[in-house]
Coordinates of C-alpha atoms and ligand atoms in Angstrom, one line a residue:
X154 CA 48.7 197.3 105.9
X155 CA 46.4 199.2 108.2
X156 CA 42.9 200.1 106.9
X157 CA 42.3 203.6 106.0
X158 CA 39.0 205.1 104.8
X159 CA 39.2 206.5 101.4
X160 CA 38.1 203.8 98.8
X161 CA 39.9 201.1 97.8
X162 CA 40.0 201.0 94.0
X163 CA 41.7 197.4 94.2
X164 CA 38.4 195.6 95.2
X165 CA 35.9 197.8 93.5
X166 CA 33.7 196.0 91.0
X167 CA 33.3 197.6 87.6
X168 CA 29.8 199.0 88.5
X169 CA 30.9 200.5 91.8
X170 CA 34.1 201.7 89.6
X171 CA 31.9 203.7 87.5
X172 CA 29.6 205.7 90.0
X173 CA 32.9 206.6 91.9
X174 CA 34.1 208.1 88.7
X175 CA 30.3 209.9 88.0
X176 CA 31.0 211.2 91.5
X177 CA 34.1 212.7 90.3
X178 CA 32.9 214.2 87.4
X179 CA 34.3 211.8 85.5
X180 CA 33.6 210.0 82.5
X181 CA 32.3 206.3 83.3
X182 CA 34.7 204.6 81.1
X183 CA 37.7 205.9 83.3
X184 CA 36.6 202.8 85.5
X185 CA 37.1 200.6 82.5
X186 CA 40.8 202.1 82.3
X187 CA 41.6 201.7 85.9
X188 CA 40.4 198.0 86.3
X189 CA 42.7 197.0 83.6
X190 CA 45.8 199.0 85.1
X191 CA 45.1 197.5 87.9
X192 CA 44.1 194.2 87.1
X193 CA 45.4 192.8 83.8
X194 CA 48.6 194.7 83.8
X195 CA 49.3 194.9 87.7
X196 CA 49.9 198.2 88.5
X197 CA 48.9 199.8 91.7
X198 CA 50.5 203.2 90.9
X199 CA 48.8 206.0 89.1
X200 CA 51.6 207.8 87.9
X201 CA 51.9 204.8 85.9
X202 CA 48.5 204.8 84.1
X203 CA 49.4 207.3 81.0
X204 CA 46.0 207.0 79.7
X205 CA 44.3 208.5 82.4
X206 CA 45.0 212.4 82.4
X207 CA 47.6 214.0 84.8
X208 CA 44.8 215.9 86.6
X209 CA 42.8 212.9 87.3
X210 CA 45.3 211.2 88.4
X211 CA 46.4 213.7 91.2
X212 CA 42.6 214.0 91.8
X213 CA 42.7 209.8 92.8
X214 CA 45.9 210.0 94.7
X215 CA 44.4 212.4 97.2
X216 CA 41.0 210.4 97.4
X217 CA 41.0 207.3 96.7
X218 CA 43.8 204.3 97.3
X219 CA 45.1 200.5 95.3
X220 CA 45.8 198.8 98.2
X221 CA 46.1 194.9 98.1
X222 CA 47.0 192.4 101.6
X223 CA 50.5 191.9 101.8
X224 CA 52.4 188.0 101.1
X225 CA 54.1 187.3 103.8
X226 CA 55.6 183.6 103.1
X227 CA 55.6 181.7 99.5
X228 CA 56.0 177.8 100.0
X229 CA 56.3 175.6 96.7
X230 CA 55.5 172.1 96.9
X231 CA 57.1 169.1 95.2
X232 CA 54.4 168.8 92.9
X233 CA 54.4 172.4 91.7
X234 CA 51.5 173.3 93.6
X235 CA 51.8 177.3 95.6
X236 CA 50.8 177.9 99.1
X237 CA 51.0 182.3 100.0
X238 CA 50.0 183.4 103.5
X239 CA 48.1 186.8 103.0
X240 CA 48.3 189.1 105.7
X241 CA 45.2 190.9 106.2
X242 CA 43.7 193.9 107.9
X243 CA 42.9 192.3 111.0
X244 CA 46.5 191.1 111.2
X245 CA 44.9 187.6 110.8
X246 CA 46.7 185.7 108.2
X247 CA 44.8 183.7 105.6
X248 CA 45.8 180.8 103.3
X249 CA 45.6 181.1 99.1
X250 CA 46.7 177.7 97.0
X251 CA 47.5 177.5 93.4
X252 CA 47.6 174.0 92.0
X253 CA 48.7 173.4 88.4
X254 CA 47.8 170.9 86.0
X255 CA 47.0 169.6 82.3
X256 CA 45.2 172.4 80.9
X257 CA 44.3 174.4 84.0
X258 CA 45.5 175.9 86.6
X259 CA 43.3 176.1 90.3
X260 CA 43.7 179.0 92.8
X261 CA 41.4 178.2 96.1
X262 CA 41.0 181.6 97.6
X263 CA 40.5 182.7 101.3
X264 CA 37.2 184.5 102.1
X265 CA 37.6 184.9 106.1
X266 CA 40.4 184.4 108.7
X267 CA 39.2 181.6 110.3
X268 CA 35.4 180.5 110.3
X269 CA 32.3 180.5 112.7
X270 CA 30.9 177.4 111.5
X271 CA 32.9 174.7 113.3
X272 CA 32.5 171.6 110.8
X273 CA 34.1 168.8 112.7
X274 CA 36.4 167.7 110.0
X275 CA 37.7 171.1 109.3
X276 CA 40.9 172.5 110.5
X277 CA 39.9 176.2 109.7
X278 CA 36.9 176.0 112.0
X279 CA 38.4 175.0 115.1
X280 CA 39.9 178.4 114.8
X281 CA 37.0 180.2 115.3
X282 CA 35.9 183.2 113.5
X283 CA 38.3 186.4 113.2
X284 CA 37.1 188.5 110.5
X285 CA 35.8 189.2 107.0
X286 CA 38.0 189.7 104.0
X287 CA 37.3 192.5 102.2
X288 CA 36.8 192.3 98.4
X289 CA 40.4 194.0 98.4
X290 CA 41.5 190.9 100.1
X291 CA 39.7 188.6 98.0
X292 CA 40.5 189.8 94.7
X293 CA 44.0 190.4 96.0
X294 CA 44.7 186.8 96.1
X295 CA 44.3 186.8 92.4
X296 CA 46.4 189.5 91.8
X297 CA 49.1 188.1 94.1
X298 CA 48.9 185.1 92.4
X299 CA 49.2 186.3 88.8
X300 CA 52.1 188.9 90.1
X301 CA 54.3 186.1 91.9
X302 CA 53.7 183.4 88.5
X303 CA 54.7 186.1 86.4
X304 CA 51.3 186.7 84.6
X305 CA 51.4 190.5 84.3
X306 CA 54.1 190.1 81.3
X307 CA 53.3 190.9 78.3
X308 CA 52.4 187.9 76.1
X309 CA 52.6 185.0 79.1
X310 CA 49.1 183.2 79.3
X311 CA 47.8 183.6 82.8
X312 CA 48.0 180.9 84.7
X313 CA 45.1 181.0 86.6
X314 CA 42.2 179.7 84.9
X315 CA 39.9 178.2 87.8
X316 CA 38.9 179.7 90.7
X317 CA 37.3 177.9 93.8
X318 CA 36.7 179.8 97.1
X319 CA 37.4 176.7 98.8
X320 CA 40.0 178.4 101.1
X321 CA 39.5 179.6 104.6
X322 CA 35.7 180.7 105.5
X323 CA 32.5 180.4 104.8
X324 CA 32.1 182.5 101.6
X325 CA 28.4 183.0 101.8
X326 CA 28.9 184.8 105.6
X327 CA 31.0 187.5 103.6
X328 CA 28.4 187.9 101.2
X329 CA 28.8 191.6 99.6
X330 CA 32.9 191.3 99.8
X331 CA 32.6 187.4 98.5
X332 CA 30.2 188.3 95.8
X333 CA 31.8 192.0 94.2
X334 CA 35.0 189.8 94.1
X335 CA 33.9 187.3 92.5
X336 CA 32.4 189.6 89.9
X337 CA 35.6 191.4 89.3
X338 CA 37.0 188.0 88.6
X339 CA 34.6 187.2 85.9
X340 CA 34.6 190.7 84.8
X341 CA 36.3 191.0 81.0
X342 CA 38.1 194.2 82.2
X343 CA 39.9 192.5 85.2
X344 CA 40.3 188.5 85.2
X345 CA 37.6 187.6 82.3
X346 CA 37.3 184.0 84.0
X347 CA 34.5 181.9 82.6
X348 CA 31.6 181.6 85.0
X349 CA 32.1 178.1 84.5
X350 CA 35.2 177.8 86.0
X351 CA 35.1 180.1 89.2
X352 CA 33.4 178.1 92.3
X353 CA 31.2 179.4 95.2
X354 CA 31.6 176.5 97.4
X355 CA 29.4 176.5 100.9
X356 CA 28.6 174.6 104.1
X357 CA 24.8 175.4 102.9
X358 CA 23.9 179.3 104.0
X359 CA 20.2 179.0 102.5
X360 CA 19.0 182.2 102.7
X361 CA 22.3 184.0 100.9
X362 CA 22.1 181.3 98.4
X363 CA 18.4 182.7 97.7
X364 CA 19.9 185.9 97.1
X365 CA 23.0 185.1 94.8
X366 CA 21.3 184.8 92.0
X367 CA 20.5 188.5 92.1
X368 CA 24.4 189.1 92.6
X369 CA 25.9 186.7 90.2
X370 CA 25.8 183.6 88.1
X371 CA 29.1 181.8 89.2
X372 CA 29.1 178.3 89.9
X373 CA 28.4 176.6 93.0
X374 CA 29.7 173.5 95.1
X375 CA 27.5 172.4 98.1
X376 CA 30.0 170.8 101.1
X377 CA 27.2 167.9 101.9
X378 CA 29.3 165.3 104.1
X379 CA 26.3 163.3 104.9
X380 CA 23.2 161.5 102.9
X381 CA 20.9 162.7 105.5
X382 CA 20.1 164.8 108.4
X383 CA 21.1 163.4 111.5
X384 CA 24.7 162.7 110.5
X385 CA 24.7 165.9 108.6
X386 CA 23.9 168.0 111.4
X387 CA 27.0 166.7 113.4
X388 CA 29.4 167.4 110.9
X389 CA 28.2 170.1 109.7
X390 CA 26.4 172.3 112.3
X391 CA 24.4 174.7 110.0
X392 CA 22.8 172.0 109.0
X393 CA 20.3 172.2 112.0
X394 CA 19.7 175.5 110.8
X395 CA 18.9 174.7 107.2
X396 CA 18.3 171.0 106.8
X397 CA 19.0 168.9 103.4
X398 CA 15.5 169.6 101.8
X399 CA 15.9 173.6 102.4
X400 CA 19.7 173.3 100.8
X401 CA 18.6 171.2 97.9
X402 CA 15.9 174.2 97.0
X403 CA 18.0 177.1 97.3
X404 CA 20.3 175.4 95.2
X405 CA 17.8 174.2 92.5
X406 CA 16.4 177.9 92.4
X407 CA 19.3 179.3 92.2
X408 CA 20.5 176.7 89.1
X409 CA 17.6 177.3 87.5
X410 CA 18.2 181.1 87.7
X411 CA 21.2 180.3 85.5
X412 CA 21.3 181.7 81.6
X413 CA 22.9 178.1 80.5
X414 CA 22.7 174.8 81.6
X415 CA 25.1 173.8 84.8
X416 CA 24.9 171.4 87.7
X417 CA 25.8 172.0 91.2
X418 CA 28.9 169.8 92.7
X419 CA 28.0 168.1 95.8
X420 CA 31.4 167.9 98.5
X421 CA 32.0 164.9 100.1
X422 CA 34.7 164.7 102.2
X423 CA 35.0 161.1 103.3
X424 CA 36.2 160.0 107.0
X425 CA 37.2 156.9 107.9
X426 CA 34.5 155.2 109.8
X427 CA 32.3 158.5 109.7
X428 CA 30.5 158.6 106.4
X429 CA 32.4 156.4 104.1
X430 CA 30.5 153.5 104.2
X431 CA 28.8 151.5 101.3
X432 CA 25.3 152.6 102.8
X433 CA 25.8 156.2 102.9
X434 CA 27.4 156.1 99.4
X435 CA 23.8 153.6 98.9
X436 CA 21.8 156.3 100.6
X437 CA 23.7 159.2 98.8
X438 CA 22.6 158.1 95.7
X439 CA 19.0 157.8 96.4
X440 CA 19.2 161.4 98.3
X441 CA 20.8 162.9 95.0
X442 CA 17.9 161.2 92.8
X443 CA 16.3 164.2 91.4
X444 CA 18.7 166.0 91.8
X445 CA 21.2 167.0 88.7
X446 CA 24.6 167.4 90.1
X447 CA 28.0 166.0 89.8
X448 CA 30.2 164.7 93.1
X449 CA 33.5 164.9 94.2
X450 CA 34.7 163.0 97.3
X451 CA 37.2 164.5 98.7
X452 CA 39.4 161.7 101.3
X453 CA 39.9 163.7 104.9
X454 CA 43.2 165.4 105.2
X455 CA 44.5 165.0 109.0
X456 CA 45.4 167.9 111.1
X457 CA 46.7 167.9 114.7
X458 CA 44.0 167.9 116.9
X459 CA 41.6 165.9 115.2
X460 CA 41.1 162.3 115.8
X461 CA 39.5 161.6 112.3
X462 CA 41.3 159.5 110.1
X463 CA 41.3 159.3 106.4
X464 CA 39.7 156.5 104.4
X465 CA 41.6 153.6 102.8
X466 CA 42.1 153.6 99.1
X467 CA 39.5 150.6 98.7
X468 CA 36.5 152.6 100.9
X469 CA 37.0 155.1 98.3
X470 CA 37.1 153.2 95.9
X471 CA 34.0 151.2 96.8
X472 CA 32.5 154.7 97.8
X473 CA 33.1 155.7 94.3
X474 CA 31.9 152.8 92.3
X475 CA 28.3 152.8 94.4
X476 CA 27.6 156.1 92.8
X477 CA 28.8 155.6 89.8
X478 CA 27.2 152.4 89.3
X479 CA 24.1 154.6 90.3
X480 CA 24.5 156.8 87.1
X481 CA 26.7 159.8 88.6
X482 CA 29.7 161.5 87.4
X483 CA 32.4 161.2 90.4
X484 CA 35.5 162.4 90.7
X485 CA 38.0 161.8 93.4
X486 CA 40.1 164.7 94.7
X487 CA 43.8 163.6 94.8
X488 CA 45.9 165.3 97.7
X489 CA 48.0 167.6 96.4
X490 CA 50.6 170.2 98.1
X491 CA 50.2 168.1 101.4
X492 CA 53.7 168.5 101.8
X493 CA 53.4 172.1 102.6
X494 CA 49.9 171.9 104.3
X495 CA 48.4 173.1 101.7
X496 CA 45.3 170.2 100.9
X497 CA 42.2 170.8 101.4
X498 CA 40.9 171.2 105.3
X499 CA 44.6 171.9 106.2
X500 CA 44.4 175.5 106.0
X501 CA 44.9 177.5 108.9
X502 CA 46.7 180.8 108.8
X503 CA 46.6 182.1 112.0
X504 CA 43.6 183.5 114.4
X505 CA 43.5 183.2 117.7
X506 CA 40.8 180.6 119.1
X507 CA 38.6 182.2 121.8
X508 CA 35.8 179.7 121.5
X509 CA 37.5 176.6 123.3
X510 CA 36.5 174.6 120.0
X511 CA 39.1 171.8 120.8
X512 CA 36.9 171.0 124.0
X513 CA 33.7 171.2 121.8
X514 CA 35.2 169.5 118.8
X515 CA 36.5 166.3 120.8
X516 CA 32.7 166.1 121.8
X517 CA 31.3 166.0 118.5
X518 CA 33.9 163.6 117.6
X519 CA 33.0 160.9 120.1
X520 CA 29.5 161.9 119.1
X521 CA 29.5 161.2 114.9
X522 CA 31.7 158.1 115.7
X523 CA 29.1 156.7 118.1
X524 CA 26.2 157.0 115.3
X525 CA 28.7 155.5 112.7
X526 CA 29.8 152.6 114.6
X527 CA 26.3 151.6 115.0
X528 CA 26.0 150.8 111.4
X529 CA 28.0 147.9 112.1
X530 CA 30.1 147.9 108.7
X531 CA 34.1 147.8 109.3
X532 CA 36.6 149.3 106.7
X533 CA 39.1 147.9 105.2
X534 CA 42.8 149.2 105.6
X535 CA 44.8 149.9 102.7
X536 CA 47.2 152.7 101.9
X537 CA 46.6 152.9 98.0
X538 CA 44.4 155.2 97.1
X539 CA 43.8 153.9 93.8
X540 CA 41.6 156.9 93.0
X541 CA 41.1 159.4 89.6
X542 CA 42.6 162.0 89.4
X543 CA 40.6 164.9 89.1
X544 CA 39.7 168.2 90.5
X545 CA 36.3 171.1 90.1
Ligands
SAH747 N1 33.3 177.0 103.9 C1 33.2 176.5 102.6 C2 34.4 176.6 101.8 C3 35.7 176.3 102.5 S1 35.9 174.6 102.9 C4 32.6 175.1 102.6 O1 32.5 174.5 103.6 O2 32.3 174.6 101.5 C5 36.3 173.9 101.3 C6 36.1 172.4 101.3 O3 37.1 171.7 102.0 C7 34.8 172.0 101.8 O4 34.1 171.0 101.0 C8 35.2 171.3 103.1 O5 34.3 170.4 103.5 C9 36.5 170.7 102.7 N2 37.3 170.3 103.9 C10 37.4 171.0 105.1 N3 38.2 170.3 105.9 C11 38.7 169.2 105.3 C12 39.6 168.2 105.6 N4 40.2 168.1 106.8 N5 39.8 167.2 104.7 C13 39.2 167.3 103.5 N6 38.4 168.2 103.1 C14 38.1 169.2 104.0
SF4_748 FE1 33.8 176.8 107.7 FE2 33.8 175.4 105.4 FE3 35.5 174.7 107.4 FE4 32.9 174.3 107.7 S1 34.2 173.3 106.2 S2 34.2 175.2 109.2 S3 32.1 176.1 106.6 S4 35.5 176.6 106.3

């Protein structure tokens, strides 16, 4: 749907709700009455919120709009999991997953089509960057995916209970859309998600994780890769930017800004060859030291283009034991949804590359290979990934 300029009711957060409706005239608690049309019955029509008076309602259909990105495809894997491709305002087209399991279910929502970063494991970086979602298209994913599993019925328990903005983008480069989103999903008039249980997960943008904490108090994953610097910096470009030691006190500030007691997860997404072996699980450990966190390898997910390959069970399984044995609580993150390319790392939508990344990419490839074949240590080959199960 084409962008228009009125305001978007959809994406609006319940403070920016409520000075819209001031503007108006309008009694504050109207906002309070529109979030919950909007989001914890699913209606986008006014004629259809009877509480709100007839007057008002003709008054917001001439200034203001409920407009949401449009689904354009709806895959369902073999093991339940979702994959939707949003179509934005850009015309990009973003990826949203929903994975179901015991006790919870996991939607990892899209932030940007495509990403400027350029992490060298990551399929959505070689895109490039195309735009910014807006907090419309953010909170939309939600909405989407509590309209398609049925959620806005009367007396069905939503579905969604965990949200992780581990889709496409760098969440922290979208800040103000990224952050009144998220809001609106903790927010006990829209989603009411616990704070616990939805996930800013970043590459490491220091100086907008020293500002979060005077935006929100979700929870936070930190995409690591590396137990120090130099290999960091090749997986993970920001990382010459803002080094390990300016990551690890953003994110300690910003923990310690929390009202209650929660630890960071450090992202490890383990490459054959790359980082996956007994040393940098060895060195990882003494990194994390003092600091509180939990970890959750994640074992690479191929994509075309990339000569990377994933780990064999037993690396993992080594990897996982070395930190464990260390004292840490590490979970493995089992593929799911693979057969309709929805794991992690696979997600790609569709933006057009302008940045000749493949060229680039194939560069840094040779280049973090180089450094980890110098440590000498070769992996063993198995298929089984005898792993745990588990996921944020
Ligand atoms: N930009 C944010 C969030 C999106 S990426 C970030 O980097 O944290 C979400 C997670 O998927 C990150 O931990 C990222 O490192 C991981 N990931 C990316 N590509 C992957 C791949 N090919 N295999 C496994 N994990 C991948
Ligand atoms: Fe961007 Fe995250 Fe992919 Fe890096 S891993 S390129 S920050 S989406």
């Amino acid at each position: 749907m084409t962008a228009t300029n009125v305001p978007n009711l959809a994406g609006m957060s319940r403070e920016n709700l409520r000075s819209l409706f001031a503007k108006l005239g309008e009694k504050p608690f109207r906002a309070e009455q529109v979030m919950k049309w909007i989001h914890q019955r699913g209606v986008l029509d006014f004629d259809t919120m009877t509480d709100i008076s007839k007057d008002l309602r003709e008054r917001l259909k001439q200034t203001t709009e409920i407009r949401l990105p449009t689904i354009l495809e709806d895959y369902v894997s073999d093991d339940g999991s979702h994959k939707w491709i949003v179509k934005v305002a850009s015309g990009s087209k973003v990826e949203m997953v929903f994975i179901p399991e015991a006790g919870r279910g996991t939607l990892c929502v899209s932030s940007q089509a495509g990403c400027s970063l350029d992490c060298s494991f990551c399929a959505t970086g070689k895109q490039g960057f195309d735009s910014n979602l807006s907090s419309a298209e953010i909170i939309g994913q939600l909405w989407w995916a509590n309209q398609k599993l049925g959620a806005f019925e009367a007396g069905i328990e939503r579905p969604v209970s965990n949200v992780v903005m581990m889709g496409m983008g760098e969440p922290l480069l979208n800040f103000d859309n990224v952050m009144e989103a998220v809001n609106l999903m903790m927010d006990d008039c829209a989603y009411g998600l616990s704070k616990r249980k939805v996930t800013i997960s970043t590459s490491g943008v220091v100086p907008a994780i020293d500002r979060m904490k005077d935006f929100t108090d979700a929870s936070i994953a930190i995409s690591l890769h590396a137990p120090n610097d130099e290999l960091r910096s090749q997986l993970v470009p920001i990382n010459k930017k803002y080094p390990i030691s300016e990551l690890f006190r953003s994110v300690r500030a910003y923990m310690a800004s929390l009202p209650d007691k929660r630890v960071p997860v450090i992202e490890y997404t383990l490459i054959a060859g790359i980082n996956d072996h007994r040393q940098h699980a060895r060195d990882l450990a003494v990194l994390l030291e003092d600091f509180p966190c939990k970890i959750n390898l994640i074992p690479f997910n191929p994509f075309s283009l990339s000569d990377y390959r994933r780990p064999s069970g037993s690396s993992v399984t080594n990897f996982r034991q070395i930190l464990q044995k260390a004292g840490y609580t590490v979970t493995v993150r089992t593929t799911r949804a693979d057969d309709i390319g929805a794991a992690c790392g696979q997600l790609v939508g569709e933006v057009t590359d302008q940045t000749r990344r493949s060229e680039r990419r194939k560069n840094a490839a040779s280049r973090a290979k180089g450094q980890a074949d110098g440590t000498g240590k070769a992996f063993e080959s198995t298929d089984n990934l005898a792993v745990t199960a588990d996921r944020l």
